[in-house]
Structures are given as structure tokens and as C-alpha cells.
Amino acid sequence: MSDLLERLRAGLPPEALITDPDVTASYAHDMASFCEAGTPAVVVLPRTVEQVQHVMRTATALRVPVVPQGARTGLSGAANASDGCIALSLVKMDRILEISPVDRIAVVEPGVVNAVLSRAVNEHGLYYPPDPSSWETCTIGGNIGTASGGLCCVKYGVTAEYVLGLEVVLADGRLLTTGRRTAKGVAGYDLTRLFVGSEGSLGIVVKAVLALKPQPPQQLVLAAEFPSAAAACDAVCRIMERGHTPSLLELMDRTTVRAVNALASMGLPETTEALLLCAFDTPDPLADLTAVGALCTAAGATEVVPADNAAESELLLQARRMSLTALETVKPATMIDDVCVPRSQLGAMLAGTAAIAEEYDLTIGVCAHAGDGNTHPVVCFDHHDPDESRRARESFDAIMALGLELGGTITGEHGVGVLKKEWLARELGETGVELQRGIKAAFDPLGLLNPGKLF
């Protein structure tokens, strides 16, 4: 320990090192439940690329594991510390280095907060679409590490589609540049996409070149109430089948709606079994909402209410964004699943989740990026009750098994981390895991980068 600190101090300013055990303990884990977390030996908060390189050279020389961290808003344990590790927090590397309206790119450091970047590019008439629910606090580096999504993915896609290039500090301290600043480029293997979603297991992202889009018109939102989740999912299928391209298409079940109302008195309709939110940011959103409203009515909606203006639309979006927070108030603890299925199987996924909730005698609220088929079943339970905790974990696994049975994936945007290691192996298969481990070994032969995650 003394040798580690001495070597780190040789290349870092005093304020970059935290050794107080009471403080370092707060860097031990992210926001996931049921995930093991160790005790870091030290927390390092670098401000420069050179400081990150110094940390990795030191770690390699002493064979000390390094766990990269952002805001630790993740939900899979991907940022959880291991015993004796260096917790490498990138939150102080928070500069927006460049915004280019001509090239439609932004160049940023990993600690830039998603919402800060979004507002900065808006001032140039540009738009950075990825918007996780935690966008006011989560960082771009964390978004890249877990390949985050958000409400807008149905039209604009996920984080991976906006990362053009990276600067990455490798395990031995070398600096690797991947990708490009250009609109097109196919030189060599696409290492940039390999790092996106790698959860810090291949290298430390210290700079990112991000693609931007022109800022779209202000979106308007429609809210549709349904007597069943099946009817709401039928509406989703009708909307997508007819070729509509909403800027978001979100679903909240009855449990979620009631939790949001209880938390913030939003006035959402508590008698509904499923609330569907659909938005358009087209030049004539009212025409699009009218067409979608008719499809919702045909699918069995009992009420279809378009927002009159941007302010009403924003209130509805706020309700959706606080869904996970609201469900956390239902019981002392939650497990948030992240299963994505083909859109055509969305109804089966929600029906199966409801059956699992009944089987395990648990409250499971579901909010979903319905237009993507990406569901977030939230298992609410009392972690002080051993039997209820056991049932919660078993129900969580049953939900993932259901997703795979329906042709889906165990994670659409939250990542694997510690929480879903076993399930990743099931999804990828033996050959897939073997090849991925080979890639990990090529970048990190000593296994120092975020050990114990993914597989």
C-alpha cells in the first residue's frame, strides 16, 4: 500500500488522491442491488491524460487492479470496486473541448455530464440525442462504457451510434487513438465500437469525438390510456407497422403510474392499466399525433390526450423520467431489470412479467422504451426480509430467462457488470464467451482493468 501511494504521488497532485477510508468507501459501488463490491485502496481523480497514463503505468508495474468510474449512476455493478483496487474516477476530466457546427461534432472529456453537453450544443443549433433517465448526473464516459440508451432511441438510436472516435489509455499506459472526425471512415477494424459498452474492461476513455445532429423542432407528446398492457403493446405494434417515426414511444404500467403520482402528485390517470406516451419532433407534430391517436383508439385506448404545448409535453416526460425513482419508494429496495425483446414480443414480455410477479408474490412495476422493445421491470422488495430478497432475485432471473425465450437480450442499455455475468454467458454461448475473453486478453493481458466484470 505504501509503495502504491508513493508511486502515485510521484506523478499526481495531492488533491488527486483520496485515502481517507470513510471517503473511499463511498466510491465502492454504483446504484445496482445484489452486486458484490470491494474496498478500494485509493481513489484517484485525474484531470489530465498524462495523469491517467501515470496511474495505469503504476498499476501495471505493481499489478494493482483499476476500476474506472464516472458518476456511478449505473445499474449493473459495472463501476463496483474490487478489494485493493485503484478506483479511477474520471469526473474531474469534465471539459467540452470543441463544438463544431460545420463538422457536426463535439469533442469532450469523459467527465462531461450528459445534460451539460446537450445544453451546450443546443446553443449552436445542434442536438446530442442519447438521453438516459439519469442525464442530469451521468457522464459521457459512463454512457460510453455501458452503451447507454434513453427515451429518444426509437428514432435516434443509442450512444454507440454517436461515438465517432476515442482516445483511450491502455492497461500499460500507452495512448490509443481510434476512429475519426469525418462523416465517413472504414479504415481497419472498428475499435471505437469495441470500446463502447466494454465497461472499462479494455481501456480508459479519456476523450471522445461525438456526432451531433441539427436541433429538431420542439416535440409534442400524446398520452393514451389503455385497459390492459396487451392493448398498449398492440398500439405500439400498429404505430411501428404503419411506418411512423416517433421521437419517443414510452410505456408505464399501472404500478409505475401510481408510484409516480404518490411521489410527485403528477395527476396521471390511476385507473389505467397502461399509459403510452408518444412524441413527434416533426415540422407538423399535431398531424402525426392525430394519426397515432387514431391507431391507439383502434387498439382499445380508452382516452387519447395530445398535449396542447411544449410545457404540457415536458410535464409528461418528467413523469416518465421519474419512473424508476418513484418505484424505489414502493419498497425499501429494488432490482431494475433491462430486458430488450423484439417489438412484436413486447406484449408477451409484459404478460410474462406480470405472471412472474404473481408467482413470486412481489410488486413488479414496468416502464419501457416501448418503441425499442426495451423493458425495465422493477422488482420492489424488502431487503431486510431474507425470504422476500430470495424471491426478488429469483424473479429477476426469471424475467431475464423470459426475455431470452422471446428472442431478446439480457440488457438493452444498462450493461452486464457484476449483476448479469452468468446470463451473459448464456446469451453469448461458449464460443462467444471464448472469443470475447480473447479480446480482453489482447488489450489487458494482466487482467487489471475492471476485473470480475462481464465474465
JSON list of C-alpha atoms in Angstrom, two decimals, residues 34 332-333 335 360 362 379-396:
[
{"chain": "A", "resi": 34, "resn": "PHE", "atom": "CA", "xyz": [-27.27, -7.60, -5.21]},
{"chain": "A", "resi": 332, "resn": "PRO", "atom": "CA", "xyz": [-37.04, -0.35, 0.69]},
{"chain": "A", "resi": 333, "resn": "ALA", "atom": "CA", "xyz": [-35.09, -1.90, -2.22]},
{"chain": "A", "resi": 335, "resn": "MET", "atom": "CA", "xyz": [-33.79, -4.60, -8.66]},
{"chain": "A", "resi": 360, "resn": "TYR", "atom": "CA", "xyz": [-43.29, -14.86, -6.61]},
{"chain": "A", "resi": 362, "resn": "LEU", "atom": "CA", "xyz": [-43.95, -9.49, -5.47]},
{"chain": "A", "resi": 379, "resn": "VAL", "atom": "CA", "xyz": [-38.70, -5.70, -8.66]},
{"chain": "A", "resi": 380, "resn": "CYS", "atom": "CA", "xyz": [-39.71, -3.96, -5.42]},
{"chain": "A", "resi": 381, "resn": "PHE", "atom": "CA", "xyz": [-38.87, -5.78, -2.19]},
{"chain": "A", "resi": 382, "resn": "ASP", "atom": "CA", "xyz": [-37.78, -5.50, 1.43]},
{"chain": "A", "resi": 383, "resn": "HIS", "atom": "CA", "xyz": [-34.07, -6.32, 1.59]},
{"chain": "A", "resi": 384, "resn": "HIS", "atom": "CA", "xyz": [-34.40, -6.85, 5.37]},
{"chain": "A", "resi": 385, "resn": "ASP", "atom": "CA", "xyz": [-36.66, -9.84, 4.69]},
{"chain": "A", "resi": 386, "resn": "PRO", "atom": "CA", "xyz": [-34.47, -12.82, 3.64]},
{"chain": "A", "resi": 387, "resn": "ASP", "atom": "CA", "xyz": [-37.33, -14.73, 2.02]},
{"chain": "A", "resi": 388, "resn": "GLU", "atom": "CA", "xyz": [-38.54, -11.71, 0.07]},
{"chain": "A", "resi": 389, "resn": "SER", "atom": "CA", "xyz": [-34.97, -10.96, -1.02]},
{"chain": "A", "resi": 390, "resn": "ARG", "atom": "CA", "xyz": [-34.59, -14.53, -2.27]},
{"chain": "A", "resi": 391, "resn": "ARG", "atom": "CA", "xyz": [-37.85, -14.29, -4.21]},
{"chain": "A", "resi": 392, "resn": "ALA", "atom": "CA", "xyz": [-36.77, -10.95, -5.66]},
{"chain": "A", "resi": 393, "resn": "ARG", "atom": "CA", "xyz": [-33.53, -12.42, -7.00]},
{"chain": "A", "resi": 394, "resn": "GLU", "atom": "CA", "xyz": [-35.29, -15.47, -8.39]},
{"chain": "A", "resi": 395, "resn": "SER", "atom": "CA", "xyz": [-37.92, -13.32, -10.10]},
{"chain": "A", "resi": 396, "resn": "PHE", "atom": "CA", "xyz": [-35.18, -11.15, -11.60]}
]
